[in-house]
PDB file of N, CA and C in Angstrom:
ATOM      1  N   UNK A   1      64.732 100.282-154.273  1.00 78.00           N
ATOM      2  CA  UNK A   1      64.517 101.525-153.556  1.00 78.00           C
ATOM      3  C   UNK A   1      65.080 102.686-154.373  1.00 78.00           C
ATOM      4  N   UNK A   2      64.434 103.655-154.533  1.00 94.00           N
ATOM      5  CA  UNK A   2      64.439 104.532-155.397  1.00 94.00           C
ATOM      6  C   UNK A   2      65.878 105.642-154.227  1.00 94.00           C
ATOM      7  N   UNK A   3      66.490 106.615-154.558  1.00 97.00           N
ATOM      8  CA  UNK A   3      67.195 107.570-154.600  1.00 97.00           C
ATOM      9  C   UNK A   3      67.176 109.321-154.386  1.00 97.00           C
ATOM     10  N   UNK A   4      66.992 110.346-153.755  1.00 98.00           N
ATOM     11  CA  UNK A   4      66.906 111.660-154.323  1.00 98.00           C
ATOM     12  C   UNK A   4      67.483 111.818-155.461  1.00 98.00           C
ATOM     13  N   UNK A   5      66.965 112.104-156.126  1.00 98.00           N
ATOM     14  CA  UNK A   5      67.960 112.905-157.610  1.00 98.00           C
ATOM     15  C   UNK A   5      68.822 113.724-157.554  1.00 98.00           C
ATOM     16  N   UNK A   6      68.415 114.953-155.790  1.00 98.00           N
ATOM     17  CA  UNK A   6      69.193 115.868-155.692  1.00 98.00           C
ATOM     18  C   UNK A   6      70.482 115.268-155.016  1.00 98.00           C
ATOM     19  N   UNK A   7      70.431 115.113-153.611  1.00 98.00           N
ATOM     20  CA  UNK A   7      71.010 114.871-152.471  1.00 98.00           C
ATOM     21  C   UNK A   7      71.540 113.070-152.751  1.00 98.00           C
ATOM     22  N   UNK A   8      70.915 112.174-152.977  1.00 97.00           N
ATOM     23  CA  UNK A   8      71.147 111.137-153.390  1.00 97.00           C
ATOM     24  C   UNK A   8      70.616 110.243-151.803  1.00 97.00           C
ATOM     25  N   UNK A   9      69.854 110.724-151.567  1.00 98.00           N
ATOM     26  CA  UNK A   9      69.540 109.821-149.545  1.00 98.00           C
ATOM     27  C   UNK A   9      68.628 109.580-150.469  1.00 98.00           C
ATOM     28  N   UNK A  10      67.871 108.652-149.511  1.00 97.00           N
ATOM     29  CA  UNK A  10      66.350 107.829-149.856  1.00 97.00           C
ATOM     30  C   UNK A  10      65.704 108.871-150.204  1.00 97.00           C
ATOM     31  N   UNK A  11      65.184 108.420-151.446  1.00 98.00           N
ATOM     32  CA  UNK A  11      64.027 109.290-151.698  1.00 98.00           C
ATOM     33  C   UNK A  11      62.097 108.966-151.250  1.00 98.00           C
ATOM     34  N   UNK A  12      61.425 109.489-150.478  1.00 97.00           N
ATOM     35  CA  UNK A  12      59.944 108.929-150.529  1.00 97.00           C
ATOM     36  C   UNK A  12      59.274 109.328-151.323  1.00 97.00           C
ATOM     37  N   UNK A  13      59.661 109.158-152.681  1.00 96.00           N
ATOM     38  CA  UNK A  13      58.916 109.689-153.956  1.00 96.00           C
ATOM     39  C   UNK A  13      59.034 110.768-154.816  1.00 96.00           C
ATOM     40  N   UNK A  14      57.916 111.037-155.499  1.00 96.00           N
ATOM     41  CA  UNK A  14      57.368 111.890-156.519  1.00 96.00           C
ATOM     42  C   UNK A  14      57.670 113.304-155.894  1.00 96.00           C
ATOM     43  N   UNK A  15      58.314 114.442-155.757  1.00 96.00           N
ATOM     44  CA  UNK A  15      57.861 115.471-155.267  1.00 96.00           C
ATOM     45  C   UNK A  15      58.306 116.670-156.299  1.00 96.00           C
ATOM     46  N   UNK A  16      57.299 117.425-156.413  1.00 97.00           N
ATOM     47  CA  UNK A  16      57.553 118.386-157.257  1.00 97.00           C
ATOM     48  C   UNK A  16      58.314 118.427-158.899  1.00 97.00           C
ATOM     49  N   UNK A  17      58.246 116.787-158.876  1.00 96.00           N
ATOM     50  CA  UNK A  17      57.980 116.325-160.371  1.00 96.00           C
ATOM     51  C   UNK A  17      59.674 115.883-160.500  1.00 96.00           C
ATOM     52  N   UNK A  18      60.343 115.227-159.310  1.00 97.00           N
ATOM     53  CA  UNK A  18      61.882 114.492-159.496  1.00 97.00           C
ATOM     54  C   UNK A  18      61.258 113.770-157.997  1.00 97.00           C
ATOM     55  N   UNK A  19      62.082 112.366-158.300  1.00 97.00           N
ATOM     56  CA  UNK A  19      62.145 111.894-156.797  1.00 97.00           C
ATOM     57  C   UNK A  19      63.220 112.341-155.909  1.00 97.00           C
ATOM     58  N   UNK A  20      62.742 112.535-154.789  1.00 98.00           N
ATOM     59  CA  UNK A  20      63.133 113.441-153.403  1.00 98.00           C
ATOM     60  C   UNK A  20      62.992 112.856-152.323  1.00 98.00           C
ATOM     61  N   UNK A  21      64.229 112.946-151.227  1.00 98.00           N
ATOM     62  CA  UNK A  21      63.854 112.958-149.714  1.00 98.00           C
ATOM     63  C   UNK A  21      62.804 113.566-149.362  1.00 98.00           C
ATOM     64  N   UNK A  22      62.649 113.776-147.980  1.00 98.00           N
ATOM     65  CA  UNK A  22      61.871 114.381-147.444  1.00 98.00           C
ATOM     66  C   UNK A  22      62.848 115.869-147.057  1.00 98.00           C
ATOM     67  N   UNK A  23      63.763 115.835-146.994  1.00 98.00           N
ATOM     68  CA  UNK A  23      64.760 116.922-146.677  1.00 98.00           C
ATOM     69  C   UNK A  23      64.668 118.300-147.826  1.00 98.00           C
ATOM     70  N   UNK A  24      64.917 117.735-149.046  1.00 98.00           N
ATOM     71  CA  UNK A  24      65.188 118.237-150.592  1.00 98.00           C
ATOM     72  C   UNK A  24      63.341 118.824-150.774  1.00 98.00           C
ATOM     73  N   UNK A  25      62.793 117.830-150.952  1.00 98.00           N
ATOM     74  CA  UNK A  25      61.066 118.560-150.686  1.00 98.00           C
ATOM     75  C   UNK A  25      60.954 119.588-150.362  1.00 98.00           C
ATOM     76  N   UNK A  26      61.365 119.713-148.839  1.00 98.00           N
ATOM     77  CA  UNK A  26      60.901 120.532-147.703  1.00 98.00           C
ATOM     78  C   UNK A  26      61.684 121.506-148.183  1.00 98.00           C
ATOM     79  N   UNK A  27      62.854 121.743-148.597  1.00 98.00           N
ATOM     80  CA  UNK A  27      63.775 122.477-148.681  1.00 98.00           C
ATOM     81  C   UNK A  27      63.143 123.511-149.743  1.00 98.00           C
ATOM     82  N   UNK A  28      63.157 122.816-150.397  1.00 98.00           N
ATOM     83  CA  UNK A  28      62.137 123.410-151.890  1.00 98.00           C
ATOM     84  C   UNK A  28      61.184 124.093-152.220  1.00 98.00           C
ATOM     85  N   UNK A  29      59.908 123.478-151.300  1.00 97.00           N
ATOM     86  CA  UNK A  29      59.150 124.162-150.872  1.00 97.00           C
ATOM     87  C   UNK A  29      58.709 125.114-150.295  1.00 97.00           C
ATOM     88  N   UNK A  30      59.674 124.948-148.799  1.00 97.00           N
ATOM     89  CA  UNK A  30      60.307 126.444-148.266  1.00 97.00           C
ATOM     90  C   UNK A  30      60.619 127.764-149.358  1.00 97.00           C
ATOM     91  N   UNK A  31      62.006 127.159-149.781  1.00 97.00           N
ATOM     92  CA  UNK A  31      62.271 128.243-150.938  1.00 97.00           C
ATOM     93  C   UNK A  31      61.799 128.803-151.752  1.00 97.00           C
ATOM     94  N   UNK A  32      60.245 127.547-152.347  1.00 96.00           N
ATOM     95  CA  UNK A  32      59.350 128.300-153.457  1.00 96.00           C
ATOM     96  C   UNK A  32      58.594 129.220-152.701  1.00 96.00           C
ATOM     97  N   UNK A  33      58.210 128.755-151.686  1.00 95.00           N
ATOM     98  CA  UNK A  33      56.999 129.623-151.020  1.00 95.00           C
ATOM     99  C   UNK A  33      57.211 131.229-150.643  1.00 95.00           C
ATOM    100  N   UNK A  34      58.680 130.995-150.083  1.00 96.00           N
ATOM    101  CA  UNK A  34      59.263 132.251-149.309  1.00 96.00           C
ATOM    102  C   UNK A  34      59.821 133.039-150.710  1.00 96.00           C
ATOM    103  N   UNK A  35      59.740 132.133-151.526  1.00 95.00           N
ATOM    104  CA  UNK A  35      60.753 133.251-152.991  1.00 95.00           C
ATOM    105  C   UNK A  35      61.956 133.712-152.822  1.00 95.00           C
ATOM    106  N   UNK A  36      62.505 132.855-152.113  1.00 94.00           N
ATOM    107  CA  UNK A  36      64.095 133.131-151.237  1.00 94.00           C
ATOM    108  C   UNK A  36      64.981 133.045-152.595  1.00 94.00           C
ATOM    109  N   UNK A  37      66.117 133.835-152.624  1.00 94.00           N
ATOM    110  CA  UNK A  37      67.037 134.032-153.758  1.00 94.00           C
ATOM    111  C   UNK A  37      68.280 133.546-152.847  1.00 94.00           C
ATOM    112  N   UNK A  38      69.223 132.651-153.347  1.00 97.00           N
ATOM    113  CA  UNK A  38      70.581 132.230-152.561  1.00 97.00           C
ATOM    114  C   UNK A  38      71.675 132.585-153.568  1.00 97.00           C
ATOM    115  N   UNK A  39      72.768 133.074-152.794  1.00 97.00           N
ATOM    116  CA  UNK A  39      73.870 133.484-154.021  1.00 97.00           C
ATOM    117  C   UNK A  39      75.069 131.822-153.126  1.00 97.00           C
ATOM    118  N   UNK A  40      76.395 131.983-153.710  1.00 97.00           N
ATOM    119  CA  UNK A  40      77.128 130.644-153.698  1.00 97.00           C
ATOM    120  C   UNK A  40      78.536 131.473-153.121  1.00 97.00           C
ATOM    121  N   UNK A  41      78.901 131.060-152.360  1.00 94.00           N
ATOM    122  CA  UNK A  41      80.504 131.774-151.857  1.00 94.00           C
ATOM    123  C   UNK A  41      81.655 131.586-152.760  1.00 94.00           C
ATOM    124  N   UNK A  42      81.132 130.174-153.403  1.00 91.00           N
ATOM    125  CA  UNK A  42      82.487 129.931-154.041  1.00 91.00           C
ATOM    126  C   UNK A  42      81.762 130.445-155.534  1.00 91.00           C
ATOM    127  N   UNK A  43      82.188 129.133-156.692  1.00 93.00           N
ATOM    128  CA  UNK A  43      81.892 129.690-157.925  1.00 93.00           C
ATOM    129  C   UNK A  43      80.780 128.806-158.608  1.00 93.00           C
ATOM    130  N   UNK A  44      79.927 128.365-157.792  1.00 92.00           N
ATOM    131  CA  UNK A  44      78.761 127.934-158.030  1.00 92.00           C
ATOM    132  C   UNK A  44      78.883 126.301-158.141  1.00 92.00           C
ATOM    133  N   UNK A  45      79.855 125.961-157.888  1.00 93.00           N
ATOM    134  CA  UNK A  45      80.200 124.321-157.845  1.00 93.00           C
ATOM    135  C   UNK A  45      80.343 123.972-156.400  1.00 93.00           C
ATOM    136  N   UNK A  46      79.334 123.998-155.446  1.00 97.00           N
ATOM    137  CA  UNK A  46      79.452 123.296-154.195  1.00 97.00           C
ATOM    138  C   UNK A  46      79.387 121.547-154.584  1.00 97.00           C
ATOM    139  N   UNK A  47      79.284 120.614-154.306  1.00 96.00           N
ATOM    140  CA  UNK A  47      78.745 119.318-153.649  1.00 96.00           C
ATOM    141  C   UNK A  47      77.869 119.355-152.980  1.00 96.00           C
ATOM    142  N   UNK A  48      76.153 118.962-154.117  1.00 97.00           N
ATOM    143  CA  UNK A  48      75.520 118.273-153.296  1.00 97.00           C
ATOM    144  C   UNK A  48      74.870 116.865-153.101  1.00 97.00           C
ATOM    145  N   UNK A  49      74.831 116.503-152.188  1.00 97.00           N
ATOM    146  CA  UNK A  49      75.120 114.614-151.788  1.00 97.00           C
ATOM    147  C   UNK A  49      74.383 115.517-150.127  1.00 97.00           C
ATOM    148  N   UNK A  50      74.319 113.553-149.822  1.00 96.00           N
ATOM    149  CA  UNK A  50      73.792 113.534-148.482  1.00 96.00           C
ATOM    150  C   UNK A  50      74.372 114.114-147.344  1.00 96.00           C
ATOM    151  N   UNK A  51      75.706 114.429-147.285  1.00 96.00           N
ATOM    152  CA  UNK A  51      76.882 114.492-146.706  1.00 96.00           C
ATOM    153  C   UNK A  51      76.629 115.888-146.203  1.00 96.00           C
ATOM    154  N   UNK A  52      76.289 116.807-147.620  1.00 95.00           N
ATOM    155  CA  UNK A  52      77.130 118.666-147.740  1.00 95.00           C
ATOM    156  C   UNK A  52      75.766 119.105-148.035  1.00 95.00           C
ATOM    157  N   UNK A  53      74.735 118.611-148.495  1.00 96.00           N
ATOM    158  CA  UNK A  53      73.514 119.051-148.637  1.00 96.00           C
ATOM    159  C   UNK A  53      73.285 120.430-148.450  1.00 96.00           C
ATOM    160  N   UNK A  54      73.312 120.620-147.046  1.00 96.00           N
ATOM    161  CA  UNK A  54      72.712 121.744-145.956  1.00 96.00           C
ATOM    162  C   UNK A  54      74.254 122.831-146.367  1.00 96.00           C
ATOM    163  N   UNK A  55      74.902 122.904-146.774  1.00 97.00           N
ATOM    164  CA  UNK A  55      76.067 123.813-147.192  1.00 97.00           C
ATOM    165  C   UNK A  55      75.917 125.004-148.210  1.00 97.00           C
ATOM    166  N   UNK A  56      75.414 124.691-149.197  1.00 98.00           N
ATOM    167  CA  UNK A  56      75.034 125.916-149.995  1.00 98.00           C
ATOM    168  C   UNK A  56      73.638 125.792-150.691  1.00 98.00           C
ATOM    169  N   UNK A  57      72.914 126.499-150.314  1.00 98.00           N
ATOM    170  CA  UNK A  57      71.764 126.622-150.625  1.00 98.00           C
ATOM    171  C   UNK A  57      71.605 126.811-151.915  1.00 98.00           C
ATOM    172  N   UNK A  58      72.471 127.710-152.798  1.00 98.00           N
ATOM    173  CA  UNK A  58      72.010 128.159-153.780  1.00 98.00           C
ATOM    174  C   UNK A  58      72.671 126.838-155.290  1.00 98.00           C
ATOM    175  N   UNK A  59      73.867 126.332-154.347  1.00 98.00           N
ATOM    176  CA  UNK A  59      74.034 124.958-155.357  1.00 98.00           C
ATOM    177  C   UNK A  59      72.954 124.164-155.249  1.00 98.00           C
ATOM    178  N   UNK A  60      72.356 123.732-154.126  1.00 98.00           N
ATOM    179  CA  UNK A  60      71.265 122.747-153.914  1.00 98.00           C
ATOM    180  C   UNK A  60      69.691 123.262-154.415  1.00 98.00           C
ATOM    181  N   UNK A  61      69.440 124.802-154.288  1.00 98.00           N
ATOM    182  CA  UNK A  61      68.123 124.770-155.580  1.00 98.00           C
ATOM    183  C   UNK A  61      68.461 124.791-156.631  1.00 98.00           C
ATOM    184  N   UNK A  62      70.215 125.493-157.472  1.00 97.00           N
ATOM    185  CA  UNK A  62      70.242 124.951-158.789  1.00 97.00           C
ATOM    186  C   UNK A  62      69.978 123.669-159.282  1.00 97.00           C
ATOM    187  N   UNK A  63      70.596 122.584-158.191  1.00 98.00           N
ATOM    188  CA  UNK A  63      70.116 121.075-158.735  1.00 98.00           C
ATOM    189  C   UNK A  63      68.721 120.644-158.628  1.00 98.00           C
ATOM    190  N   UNK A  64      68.047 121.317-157.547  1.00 98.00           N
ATOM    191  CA  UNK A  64      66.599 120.525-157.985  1.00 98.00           C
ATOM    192  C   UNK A  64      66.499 121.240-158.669  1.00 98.00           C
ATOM    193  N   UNK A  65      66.368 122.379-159.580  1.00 98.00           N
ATOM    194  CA  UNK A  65      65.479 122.844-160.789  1.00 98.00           C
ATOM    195  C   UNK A  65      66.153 122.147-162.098  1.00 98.00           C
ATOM    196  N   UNK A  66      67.464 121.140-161.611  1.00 98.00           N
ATOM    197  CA  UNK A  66      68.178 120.805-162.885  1.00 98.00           C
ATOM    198  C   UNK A  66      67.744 119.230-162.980  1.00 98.00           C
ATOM    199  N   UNK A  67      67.056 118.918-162.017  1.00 98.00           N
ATOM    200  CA  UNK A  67      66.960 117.400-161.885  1.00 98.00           C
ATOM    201  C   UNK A  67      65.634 117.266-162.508  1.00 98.00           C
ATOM    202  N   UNK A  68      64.767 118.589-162.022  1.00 97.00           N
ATOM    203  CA  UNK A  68      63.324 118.737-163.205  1.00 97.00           C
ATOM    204  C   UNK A  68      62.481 119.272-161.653  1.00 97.00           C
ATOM    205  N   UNK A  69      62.968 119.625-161.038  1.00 98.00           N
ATOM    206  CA  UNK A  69      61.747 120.080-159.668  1.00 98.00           C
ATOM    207  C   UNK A  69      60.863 121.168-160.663  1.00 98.00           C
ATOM    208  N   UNK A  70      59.737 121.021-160.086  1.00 96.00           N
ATOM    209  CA  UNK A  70      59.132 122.771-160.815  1.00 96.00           C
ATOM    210  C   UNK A  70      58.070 122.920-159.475  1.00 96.00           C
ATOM    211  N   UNK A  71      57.955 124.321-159.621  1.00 88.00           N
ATOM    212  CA  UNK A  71      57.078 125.085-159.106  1.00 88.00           C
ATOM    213  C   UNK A  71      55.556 124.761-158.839  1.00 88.00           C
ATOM    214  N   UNK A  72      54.987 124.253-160.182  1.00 80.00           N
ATOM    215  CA  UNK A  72      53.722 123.573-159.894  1.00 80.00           C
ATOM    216  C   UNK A  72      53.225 121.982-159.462  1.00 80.00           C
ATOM    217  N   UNK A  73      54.191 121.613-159.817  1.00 64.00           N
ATOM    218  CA  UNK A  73      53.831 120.244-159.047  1.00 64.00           C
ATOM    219  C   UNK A  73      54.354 120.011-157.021  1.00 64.00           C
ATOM    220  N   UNK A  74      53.646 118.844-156.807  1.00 64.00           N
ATOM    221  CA  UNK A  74      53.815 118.371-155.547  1.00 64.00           C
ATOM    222  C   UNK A  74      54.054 117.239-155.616  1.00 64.00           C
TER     223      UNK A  74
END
């Protein structure tokens, strides 16, 4: 059984070119669509895992664009 790359929960596959939950996807997608910009409270080192995920937004799209998410794929 495969992994998120981001978050590290089950991943159901291929999404946006890293394997992903369904959580991390959605999340992503949201964010690409809306063109949402997130800044970080602390100094850009949150934790993200299954746990803290939903905590800082702007640590959690740095990691999917670091895990390889992109814009044009699904």
């Amino acid at each position: 059984m495969e992994i998120c790359s981001v978050c590290g929960d089950h991943s159901t596959g291929k999404h946006y070119g890293a394997n992903t939950c369904e959580g991390c996807k959605l999340f992503f997608k949201r964010s690409i669509k809306k063109r949402l910009y997130y800044t970080c409270r602390v100094a850009g080192c949150c934790p993200v895992n299954k746990r803290y995920r939903n905590s800082c937004q702007f640590c959690r799209m740095r990691k999917c664009l670091a895990v390889g998410m992109k814009r044009e794929g699904k």
